[in-house]
CSV table of C-alpha atoms in Angstrom, one decimal:
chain,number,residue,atom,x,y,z
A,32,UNK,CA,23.1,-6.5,-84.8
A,33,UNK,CA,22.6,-4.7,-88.0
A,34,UNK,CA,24.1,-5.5,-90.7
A,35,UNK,CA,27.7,-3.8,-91.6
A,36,UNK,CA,26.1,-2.8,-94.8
A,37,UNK,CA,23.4,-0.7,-93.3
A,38,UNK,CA,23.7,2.6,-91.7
A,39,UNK,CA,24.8,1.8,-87.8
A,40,UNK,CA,22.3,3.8,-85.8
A,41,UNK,CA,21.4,2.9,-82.6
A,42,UNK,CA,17.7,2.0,-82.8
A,43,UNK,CA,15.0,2.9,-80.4
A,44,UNK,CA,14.3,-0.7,-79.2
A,45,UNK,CA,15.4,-1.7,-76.3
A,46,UNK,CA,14.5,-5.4,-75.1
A,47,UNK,CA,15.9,-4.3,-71.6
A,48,UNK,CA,13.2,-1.2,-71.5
A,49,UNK,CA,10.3,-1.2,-69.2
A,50,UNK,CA,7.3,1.5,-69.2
A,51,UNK,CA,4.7,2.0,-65.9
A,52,UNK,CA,2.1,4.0,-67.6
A,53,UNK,CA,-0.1,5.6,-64.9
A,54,UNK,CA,-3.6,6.7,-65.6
A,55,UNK,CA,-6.9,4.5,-66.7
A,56,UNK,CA,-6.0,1.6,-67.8
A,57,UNK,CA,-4.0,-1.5,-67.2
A,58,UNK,CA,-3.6,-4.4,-65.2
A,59,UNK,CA,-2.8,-3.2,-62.0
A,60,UNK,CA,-6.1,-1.6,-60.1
A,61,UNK,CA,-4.3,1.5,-57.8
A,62,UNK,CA,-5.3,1.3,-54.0
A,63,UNK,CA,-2.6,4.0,-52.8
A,64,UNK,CA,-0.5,7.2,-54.0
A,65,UNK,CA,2.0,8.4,-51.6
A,66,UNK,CA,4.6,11.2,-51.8
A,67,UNK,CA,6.9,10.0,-49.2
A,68,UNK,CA,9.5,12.8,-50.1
A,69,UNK,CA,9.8,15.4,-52.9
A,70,UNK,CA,7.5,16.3,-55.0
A,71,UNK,CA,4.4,14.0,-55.9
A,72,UNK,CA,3.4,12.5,-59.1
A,73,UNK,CA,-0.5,12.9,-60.0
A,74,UNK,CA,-2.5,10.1,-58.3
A,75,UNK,CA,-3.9,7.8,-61.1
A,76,UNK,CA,-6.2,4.8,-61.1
A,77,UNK,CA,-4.3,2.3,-62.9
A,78,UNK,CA,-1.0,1.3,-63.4
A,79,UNK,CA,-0.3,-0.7,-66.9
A,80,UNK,CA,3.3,-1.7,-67.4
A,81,UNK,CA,4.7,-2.6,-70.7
A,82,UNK,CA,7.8,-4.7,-70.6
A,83,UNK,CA,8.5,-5.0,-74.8
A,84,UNK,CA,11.0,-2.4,-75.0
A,85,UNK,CA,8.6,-0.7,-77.4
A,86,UNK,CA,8.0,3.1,-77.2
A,87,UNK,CA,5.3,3.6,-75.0
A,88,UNK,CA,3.2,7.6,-75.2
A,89,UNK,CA,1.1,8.9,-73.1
A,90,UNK,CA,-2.7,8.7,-74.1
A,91,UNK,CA,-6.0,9.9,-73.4
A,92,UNK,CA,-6.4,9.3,-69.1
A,93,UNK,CA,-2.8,9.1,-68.8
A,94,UNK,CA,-1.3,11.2,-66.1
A,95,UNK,CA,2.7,9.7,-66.5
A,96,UNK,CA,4.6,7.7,-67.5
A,97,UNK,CA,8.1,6.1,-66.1
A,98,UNK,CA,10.6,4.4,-67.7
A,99,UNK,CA,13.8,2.1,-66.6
A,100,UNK,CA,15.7,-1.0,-67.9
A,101,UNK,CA,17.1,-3.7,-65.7
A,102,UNK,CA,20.7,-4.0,-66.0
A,103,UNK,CA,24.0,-5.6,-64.2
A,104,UNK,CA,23.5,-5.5,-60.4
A,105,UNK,CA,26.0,-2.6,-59.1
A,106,UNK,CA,26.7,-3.9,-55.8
A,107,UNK,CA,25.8,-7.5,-54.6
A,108,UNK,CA,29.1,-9.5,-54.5
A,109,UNK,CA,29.8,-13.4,-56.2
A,110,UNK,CA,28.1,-14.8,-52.3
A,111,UNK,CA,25.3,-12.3,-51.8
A,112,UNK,CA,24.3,-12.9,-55.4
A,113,UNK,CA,24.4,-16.4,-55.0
A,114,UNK,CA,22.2,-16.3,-51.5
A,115,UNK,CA,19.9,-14.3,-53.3
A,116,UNK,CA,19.7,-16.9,-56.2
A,117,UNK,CA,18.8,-19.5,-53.9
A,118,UNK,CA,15.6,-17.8,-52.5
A,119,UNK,CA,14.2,-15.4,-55.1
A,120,UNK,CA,11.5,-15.7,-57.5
A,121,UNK,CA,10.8,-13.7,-60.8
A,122,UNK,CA,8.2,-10.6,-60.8
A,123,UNK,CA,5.2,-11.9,-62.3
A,124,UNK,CA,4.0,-14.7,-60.1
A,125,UNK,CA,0.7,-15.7,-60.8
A,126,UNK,CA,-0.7,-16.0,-56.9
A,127,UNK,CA,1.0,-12.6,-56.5
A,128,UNK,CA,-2.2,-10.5,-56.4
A,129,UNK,CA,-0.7,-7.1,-54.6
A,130,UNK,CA,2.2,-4.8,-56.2
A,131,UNK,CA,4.0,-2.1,-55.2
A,132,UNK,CA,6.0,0.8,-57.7
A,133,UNK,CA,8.1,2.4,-55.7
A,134,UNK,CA,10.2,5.4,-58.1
A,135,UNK,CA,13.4,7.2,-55.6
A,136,UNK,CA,16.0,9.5,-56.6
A,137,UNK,CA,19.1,9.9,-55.0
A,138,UNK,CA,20.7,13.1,-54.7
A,139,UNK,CA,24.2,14.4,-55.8
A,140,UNK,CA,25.8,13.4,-52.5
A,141,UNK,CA,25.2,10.1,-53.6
A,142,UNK,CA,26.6,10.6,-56.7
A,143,UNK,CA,29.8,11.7,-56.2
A,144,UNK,CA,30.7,8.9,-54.2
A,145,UNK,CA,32.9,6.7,-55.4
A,146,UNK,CA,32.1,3.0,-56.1
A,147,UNK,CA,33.6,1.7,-52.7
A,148,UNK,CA,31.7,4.3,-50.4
A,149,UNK,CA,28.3,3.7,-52.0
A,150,UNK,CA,29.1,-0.3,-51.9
A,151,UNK,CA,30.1,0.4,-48.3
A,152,UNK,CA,27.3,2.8,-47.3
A,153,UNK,CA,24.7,0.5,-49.5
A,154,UNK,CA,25.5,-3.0,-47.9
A,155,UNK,CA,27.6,-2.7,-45.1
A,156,UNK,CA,26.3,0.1,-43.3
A,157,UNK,CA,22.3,0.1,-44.4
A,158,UNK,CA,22.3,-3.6,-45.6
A,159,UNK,CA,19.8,-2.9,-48.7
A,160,UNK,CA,20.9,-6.6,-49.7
A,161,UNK,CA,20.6,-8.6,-46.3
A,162,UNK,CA,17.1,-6.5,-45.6
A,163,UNK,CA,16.1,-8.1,-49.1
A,164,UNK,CA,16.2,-11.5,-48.9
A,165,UNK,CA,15.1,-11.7,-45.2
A,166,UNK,CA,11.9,-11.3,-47.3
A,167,UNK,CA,12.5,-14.4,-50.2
A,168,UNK,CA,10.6,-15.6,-51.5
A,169,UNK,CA,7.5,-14.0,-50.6
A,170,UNK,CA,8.4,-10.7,-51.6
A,171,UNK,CA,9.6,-10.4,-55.5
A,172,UNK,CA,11.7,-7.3,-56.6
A,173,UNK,CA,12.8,-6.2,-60.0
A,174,UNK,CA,15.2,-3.1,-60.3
A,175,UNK,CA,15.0,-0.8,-62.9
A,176,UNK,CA,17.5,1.9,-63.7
A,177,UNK,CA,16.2,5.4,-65.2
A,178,UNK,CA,19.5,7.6,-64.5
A,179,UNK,CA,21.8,7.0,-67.6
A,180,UNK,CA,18.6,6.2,-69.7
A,181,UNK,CA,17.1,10.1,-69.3
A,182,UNK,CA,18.7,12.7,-67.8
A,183,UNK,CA,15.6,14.3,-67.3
A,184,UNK,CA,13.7,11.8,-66.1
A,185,UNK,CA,12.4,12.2,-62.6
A,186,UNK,CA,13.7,9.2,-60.4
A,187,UNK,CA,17.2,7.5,-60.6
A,188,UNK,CA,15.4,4.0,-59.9
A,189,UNK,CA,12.2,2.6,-60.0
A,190,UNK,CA,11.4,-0.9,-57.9
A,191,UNK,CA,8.6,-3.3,-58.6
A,192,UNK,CA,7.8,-5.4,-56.1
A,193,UNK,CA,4.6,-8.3,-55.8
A,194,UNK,CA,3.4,-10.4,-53.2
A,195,UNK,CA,0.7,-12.0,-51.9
A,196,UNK,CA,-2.4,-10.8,-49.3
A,197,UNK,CA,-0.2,-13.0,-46.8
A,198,UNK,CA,3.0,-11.3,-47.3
A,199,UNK,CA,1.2,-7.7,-47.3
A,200,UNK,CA,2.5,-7.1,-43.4
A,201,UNK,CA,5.6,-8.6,-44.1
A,202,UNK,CA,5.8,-5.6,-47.1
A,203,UNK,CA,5.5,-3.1,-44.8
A,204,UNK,CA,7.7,-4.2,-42.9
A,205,UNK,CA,10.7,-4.3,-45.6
A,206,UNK,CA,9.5,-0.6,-47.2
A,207,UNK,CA,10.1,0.8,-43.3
A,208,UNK,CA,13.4,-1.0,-42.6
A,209,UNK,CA,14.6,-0.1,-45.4
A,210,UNK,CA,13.8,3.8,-45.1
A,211,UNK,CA,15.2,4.0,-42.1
A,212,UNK,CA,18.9,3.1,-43.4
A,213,UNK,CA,21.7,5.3,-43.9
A,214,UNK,CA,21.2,4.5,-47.6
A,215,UNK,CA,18.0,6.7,-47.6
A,216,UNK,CA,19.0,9.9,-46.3
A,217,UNK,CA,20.2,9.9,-49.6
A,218,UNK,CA,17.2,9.9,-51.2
A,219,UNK,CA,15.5,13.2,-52.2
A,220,UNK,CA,12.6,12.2,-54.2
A,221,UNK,CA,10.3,9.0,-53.5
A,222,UNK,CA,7.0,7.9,-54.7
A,223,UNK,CA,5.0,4.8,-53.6
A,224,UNK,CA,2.0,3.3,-55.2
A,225,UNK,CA,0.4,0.5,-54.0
A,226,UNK,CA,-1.8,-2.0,-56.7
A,227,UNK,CA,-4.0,-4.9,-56.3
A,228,UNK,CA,-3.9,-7.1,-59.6
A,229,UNK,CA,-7.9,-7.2,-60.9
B,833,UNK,CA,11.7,18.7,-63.6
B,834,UNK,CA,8.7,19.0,-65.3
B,835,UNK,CA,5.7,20.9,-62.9
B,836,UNK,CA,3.7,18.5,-61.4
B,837,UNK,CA,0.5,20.0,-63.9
B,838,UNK,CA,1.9,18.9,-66.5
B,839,UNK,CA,2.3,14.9,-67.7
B,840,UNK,CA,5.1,13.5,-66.5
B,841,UNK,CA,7.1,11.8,-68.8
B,842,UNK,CA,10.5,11.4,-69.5
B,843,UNK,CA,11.7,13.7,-72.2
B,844,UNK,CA,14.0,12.9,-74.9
B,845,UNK,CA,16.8,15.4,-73.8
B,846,UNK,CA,19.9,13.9,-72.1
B,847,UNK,CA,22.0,16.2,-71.1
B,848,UNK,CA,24.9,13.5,-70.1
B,849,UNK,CA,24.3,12.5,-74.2
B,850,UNK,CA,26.7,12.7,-76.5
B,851,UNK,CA,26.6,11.8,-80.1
B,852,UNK,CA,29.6,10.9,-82.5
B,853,UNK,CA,28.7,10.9,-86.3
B,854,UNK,CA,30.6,9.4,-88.7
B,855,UNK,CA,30.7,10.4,-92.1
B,856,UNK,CA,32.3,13.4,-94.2
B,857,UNK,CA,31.2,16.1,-92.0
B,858,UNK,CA,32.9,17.2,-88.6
B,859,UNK,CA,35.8,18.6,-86.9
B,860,UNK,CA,37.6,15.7,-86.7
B,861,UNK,CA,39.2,14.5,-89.9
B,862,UNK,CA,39.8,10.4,-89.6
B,863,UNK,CA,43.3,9.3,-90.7
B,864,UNK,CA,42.3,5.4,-89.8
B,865,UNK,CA,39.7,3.0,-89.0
B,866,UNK,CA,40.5,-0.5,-87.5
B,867,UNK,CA,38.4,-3.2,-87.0
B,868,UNK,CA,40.6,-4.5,-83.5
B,869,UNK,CA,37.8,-7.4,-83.0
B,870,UNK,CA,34.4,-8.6,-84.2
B,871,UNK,CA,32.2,-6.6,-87.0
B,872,UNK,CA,33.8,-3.6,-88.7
B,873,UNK,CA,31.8,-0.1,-88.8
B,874,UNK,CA,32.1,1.1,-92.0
B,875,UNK,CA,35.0,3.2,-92.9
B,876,UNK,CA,34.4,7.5,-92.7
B,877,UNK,CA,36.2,10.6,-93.0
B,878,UNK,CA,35.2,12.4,-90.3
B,879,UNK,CA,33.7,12.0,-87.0
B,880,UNK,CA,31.5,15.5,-85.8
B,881,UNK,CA,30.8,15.0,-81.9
B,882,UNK,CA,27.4,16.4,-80.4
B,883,UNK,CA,27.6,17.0,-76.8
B,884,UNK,CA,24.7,18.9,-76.3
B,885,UNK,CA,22.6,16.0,-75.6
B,886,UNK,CA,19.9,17.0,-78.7
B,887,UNK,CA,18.6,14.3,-81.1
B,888,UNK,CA,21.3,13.4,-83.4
B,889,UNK,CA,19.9,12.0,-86.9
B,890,UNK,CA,22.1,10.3,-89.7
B,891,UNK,CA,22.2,13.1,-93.0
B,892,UNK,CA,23.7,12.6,-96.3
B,893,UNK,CA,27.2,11.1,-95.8
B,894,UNK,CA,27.0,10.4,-92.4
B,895,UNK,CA,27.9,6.4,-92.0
B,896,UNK,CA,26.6,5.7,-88.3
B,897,UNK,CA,26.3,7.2,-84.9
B,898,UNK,CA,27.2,6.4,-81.5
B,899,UNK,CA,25.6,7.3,-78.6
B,900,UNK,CA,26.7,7.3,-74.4
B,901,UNK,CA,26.1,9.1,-71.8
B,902,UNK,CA,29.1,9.9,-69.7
B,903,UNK,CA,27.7,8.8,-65.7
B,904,UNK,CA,29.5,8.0,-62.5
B,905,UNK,CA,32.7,5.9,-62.4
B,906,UNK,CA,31.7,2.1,-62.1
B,907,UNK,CA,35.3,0.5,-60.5
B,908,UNK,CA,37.6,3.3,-59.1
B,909,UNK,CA,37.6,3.6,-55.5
B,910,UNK,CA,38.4,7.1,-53.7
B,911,UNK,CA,41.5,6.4,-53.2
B,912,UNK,CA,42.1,6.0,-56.9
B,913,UNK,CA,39.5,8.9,-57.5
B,914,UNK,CA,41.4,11.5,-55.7
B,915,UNK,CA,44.9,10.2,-57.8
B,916,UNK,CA,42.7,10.4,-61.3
B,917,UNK,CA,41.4,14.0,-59.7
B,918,UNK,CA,45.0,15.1,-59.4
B,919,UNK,CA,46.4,14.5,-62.5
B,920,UNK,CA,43.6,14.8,-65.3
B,921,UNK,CA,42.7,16.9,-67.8
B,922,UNK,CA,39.5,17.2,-69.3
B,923,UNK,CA,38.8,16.2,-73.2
B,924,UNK,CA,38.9,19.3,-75.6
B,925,UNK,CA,42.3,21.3,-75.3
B,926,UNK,CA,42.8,23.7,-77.7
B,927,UNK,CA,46.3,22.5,-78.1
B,928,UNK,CA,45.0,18.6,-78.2
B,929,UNK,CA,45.0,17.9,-82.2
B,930,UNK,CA,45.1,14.0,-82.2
B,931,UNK,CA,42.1,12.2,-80.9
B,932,UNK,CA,40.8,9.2,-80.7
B,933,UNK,CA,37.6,7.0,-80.7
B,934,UNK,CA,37.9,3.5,-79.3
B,935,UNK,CA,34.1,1.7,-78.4
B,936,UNK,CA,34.1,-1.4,-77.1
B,937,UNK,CA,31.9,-4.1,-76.3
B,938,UNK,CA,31.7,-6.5,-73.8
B,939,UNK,CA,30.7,-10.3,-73.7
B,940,UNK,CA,28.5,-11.8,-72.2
B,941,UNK,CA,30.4,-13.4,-69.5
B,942,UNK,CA,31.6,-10.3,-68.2
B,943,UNK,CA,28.2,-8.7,-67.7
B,944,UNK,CA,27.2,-12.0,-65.5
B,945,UNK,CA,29.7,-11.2,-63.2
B,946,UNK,CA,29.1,-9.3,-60.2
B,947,UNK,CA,30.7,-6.2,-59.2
B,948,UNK,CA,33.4,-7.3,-56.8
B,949,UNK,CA,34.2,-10.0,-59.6
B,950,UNK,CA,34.4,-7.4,-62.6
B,951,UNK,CA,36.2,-4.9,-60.1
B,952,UNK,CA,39.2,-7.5,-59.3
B,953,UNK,CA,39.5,-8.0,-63.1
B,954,UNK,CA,39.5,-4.4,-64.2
B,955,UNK,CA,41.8,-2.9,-61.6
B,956,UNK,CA,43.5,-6.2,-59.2
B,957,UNK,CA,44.1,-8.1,-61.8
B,958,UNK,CA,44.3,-5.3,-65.0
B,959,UNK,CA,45.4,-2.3,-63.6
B,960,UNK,CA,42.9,-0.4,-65.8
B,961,UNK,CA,43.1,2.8,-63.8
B,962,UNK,CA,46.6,2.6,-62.8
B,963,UNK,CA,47.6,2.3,-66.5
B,964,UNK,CA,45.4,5.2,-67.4
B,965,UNK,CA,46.8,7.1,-64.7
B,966,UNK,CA,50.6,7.0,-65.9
B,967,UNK,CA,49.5,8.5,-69.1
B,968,UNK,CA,48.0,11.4,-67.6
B,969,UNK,CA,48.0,14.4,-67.6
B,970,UNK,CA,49.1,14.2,-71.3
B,971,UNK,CA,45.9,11.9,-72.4
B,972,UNK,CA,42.8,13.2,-71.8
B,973,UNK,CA,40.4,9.9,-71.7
B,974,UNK,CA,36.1,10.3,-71.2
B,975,UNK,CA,34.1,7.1,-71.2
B,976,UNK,CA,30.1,7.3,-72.4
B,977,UNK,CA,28.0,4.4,-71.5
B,978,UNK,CA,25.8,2.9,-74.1
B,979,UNK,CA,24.8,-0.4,-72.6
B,980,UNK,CA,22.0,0.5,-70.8
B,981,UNK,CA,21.1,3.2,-73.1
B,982,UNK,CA,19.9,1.1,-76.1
B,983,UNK,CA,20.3,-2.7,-75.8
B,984,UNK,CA,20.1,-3.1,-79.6
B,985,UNK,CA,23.2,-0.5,-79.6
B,986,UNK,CA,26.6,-2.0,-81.1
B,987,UNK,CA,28.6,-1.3,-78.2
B,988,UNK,CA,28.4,-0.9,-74.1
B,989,UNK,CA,31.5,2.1,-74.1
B,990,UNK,CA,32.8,4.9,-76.1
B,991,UNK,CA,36.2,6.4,-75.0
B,992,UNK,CA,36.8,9.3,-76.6
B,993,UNK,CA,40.8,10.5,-76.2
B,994,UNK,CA,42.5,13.7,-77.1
B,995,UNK,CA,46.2,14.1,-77.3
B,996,UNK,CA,49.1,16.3,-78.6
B,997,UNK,CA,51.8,15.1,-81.4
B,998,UNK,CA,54.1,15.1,-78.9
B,999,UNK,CA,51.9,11.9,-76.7
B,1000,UNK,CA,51.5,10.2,-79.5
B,1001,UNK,CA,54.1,7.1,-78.9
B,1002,UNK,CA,52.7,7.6,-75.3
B,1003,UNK,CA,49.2,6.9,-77.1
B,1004,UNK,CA,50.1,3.6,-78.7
B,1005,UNK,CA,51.9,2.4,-75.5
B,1006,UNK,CA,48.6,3.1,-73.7
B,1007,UNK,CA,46.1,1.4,-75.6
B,1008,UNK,CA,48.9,-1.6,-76.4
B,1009,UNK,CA,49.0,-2.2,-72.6
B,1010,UNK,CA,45.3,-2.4,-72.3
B,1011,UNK,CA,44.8,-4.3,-74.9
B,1012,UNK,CA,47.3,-7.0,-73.3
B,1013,UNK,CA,45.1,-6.9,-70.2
B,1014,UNK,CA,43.0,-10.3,-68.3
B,1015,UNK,CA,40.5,-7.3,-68.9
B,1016,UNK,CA,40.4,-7.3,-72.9
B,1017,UNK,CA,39.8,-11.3,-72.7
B,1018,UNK,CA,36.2,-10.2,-72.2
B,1019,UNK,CA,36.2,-7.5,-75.0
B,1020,UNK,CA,34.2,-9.0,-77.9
B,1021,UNK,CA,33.9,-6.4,-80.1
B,1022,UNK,CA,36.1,-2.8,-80.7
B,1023,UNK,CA,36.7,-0.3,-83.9
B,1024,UNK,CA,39.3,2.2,-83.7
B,1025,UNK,CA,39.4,5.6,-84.8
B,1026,UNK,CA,41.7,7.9,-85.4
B,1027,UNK,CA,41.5,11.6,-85.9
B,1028,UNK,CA,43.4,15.0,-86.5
B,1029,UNK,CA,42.0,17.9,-85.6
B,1030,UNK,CA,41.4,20.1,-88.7
C-alpha cells in the first residue's frame, strides 16, 4: 500500500499477473498448436511463461503473448473445494515434464447468465469440477482469468496444466470429457498447445 | 480482435474501464470525503470520471485515481436479476445532481471463502440486493471491479451512485443499512465521497 502521502495511482504490478510469451524462447519446448475453434493463434516454438507480475513485451521471435491472473474460484462450493484440496498439487512439479496452455473464450450467452445458471450449467449439468479431480494428482491445473483484466484480449481464460509421460493418456482423456460438456458449447474461441519441458 | 498477421497481444484498451480522478478538475464537485475504515485517500475537490476505457494519467492537481471495470454480476441469481432488471436505472440522469463514490475493500477472509460461502453472506444472511433493490429506481448504483485488475490497487470495488435532492435521506438510509450488514464485517477498508453535480 502506498503511502497516504503519495499520489494513489494504481500501479502496473500485479503479483497476481501471469504472461505465456509464445515464440523462440523459454522453458517450455512446443510439440503441438491446435485451433480447436475460432480463429488460431500463430504456431510458435516455445512457450516461456513469466509469473512476476512484471510487464512482459513482445521481442524479437515473439509471435504473442497472453496474459491472466489467478483469482477467487467462481464456482467450487466450501465441500468441492475441500475435495479438491485433499488431492491436488501446485503447477510446477518438478517430475512434471509435459504441459498443456489451453486459452478458451466463452461467448456472450455465457455471459449474461446469471451466477446460479452458470454454477448450475458449470457443475451440475457439465461437472467441470467432478471431471477435475477424477484426474488428482496427476494432472495439475492453474486457472487464469484474462476477461476483466483486458477487454480486448482474446480468450476469457487461459488453463495451465502439467503432468507427467505417465499421465499423458490420462490428459487426453480429461481435455475430451470435458469438451464434450454442456459447458463447452459455450465456448467460441479455443486454442491448445501442447509442451514438453527441455 | 486483432488479425491473426499481426502479434497478438493484449492491448491496453479496456473498454469495460473506467477511471475516477481526484483532484480539482471534473464534473463533479466533492462536498465530503470520509475515511469510513482503514487508510484515508487524500482529500480533493473534484472527482472527473473517464469511461471511455483510455489510459488515464495523474496531471497537476489530480490526488489519485481509481480504476474498475464494470463485469458480470458475481452473487445475484435470475430471479433477483430479472427484479434488479425491472426497477433500475442506469448511472448518468440528467436530472441526477448528487452522486456518490464509495470503494471498498475486502479482507482477506472474505476472499478465502468460496462462492456459495460469500453468496449466503451477501444476499441470505445481508440482503445486499434486496436492500439495493428498495432503493431503486430513485438510486442509480454501478459497481467496477478492481481486484483482479491490479493486485497492488487500494481497493477490490468502486460503486459509483447518482441521485436527486429529493433521494437524498433515502441515500443515507441505504448506505446506513449496508454498512450494518454480516457483509461489512469483512470490509477492511472504504473512503466515501460525495459529489454535486456542477
Amino acid at each position: 500500500m502506498q503511502s497516504s502521502a503519495e499520489p494513489e495511482q494504481a500501479s502496473p504490478g500485479n503479483s497476481r499477473l501471469v504472461s505465456f510469451v509464445g515464440g523462440d524462447v523459454g522453458e517450455w519446448l512446443v510439440t503441438m498448436c491446435c485451433a480447436v475453434m475460432g480463429e488460431p493463434l500463430k504456431p510458435v516454438n516455445r512457450i516461456a511463461i513469466h509469473s512476476d507480475g512484471g510487464a512482459v513485451s513482445l521481442t524479437t521471435g515473439s509471435q504473442w503473448i497472453l496474459r491472466g491472473v489467478t483469482s477467487n474460484e467462481r464456482y467450487a462450493t466450501r465441500i468441492e473445494k475441500e475435495q479438491l484440496i485433499a488431492k491436488q498439487v501446485a503447477i510446477g512439479r518438478v517430475e512434471a515434464n509435459r504441459a498443456a496452455l489451453i486459452p478458451i473464450r466463452k461467448n456472450a450467452d455465457w455471459w449474461s447468465m446469471t451466477q446460479d445458471e452458470r454454477r448450475a450449467i458449470f457443475e451440475e449439468q457439465s461437472h467441470h469440477t467432478a471431471i477435475g479431480l477424477k484426474y488428482l494428482p496427476g494432472i495439475a491445473r492453474r486457472l487464469h482469468h484474462c476477461r476483466d483484466l483486458d477487454t480486448a484480449a482474446p480468450f476469457d481464460f487461459i488453463t495451465l496444466f502439467d503432468y507427467c509421460d505417465a499421465d499423458a493418456t490420462a490428459f487426453e482423456d480429461l481435455v475430451s470429457a470435458l469438451r464434450e460438456t454442456e459447458e463447452w458449447k459455450y465456448v467460441d474461441r479455443e486454442f491448445d498447445v501442447r509442451m514438453i519441458r527441455e
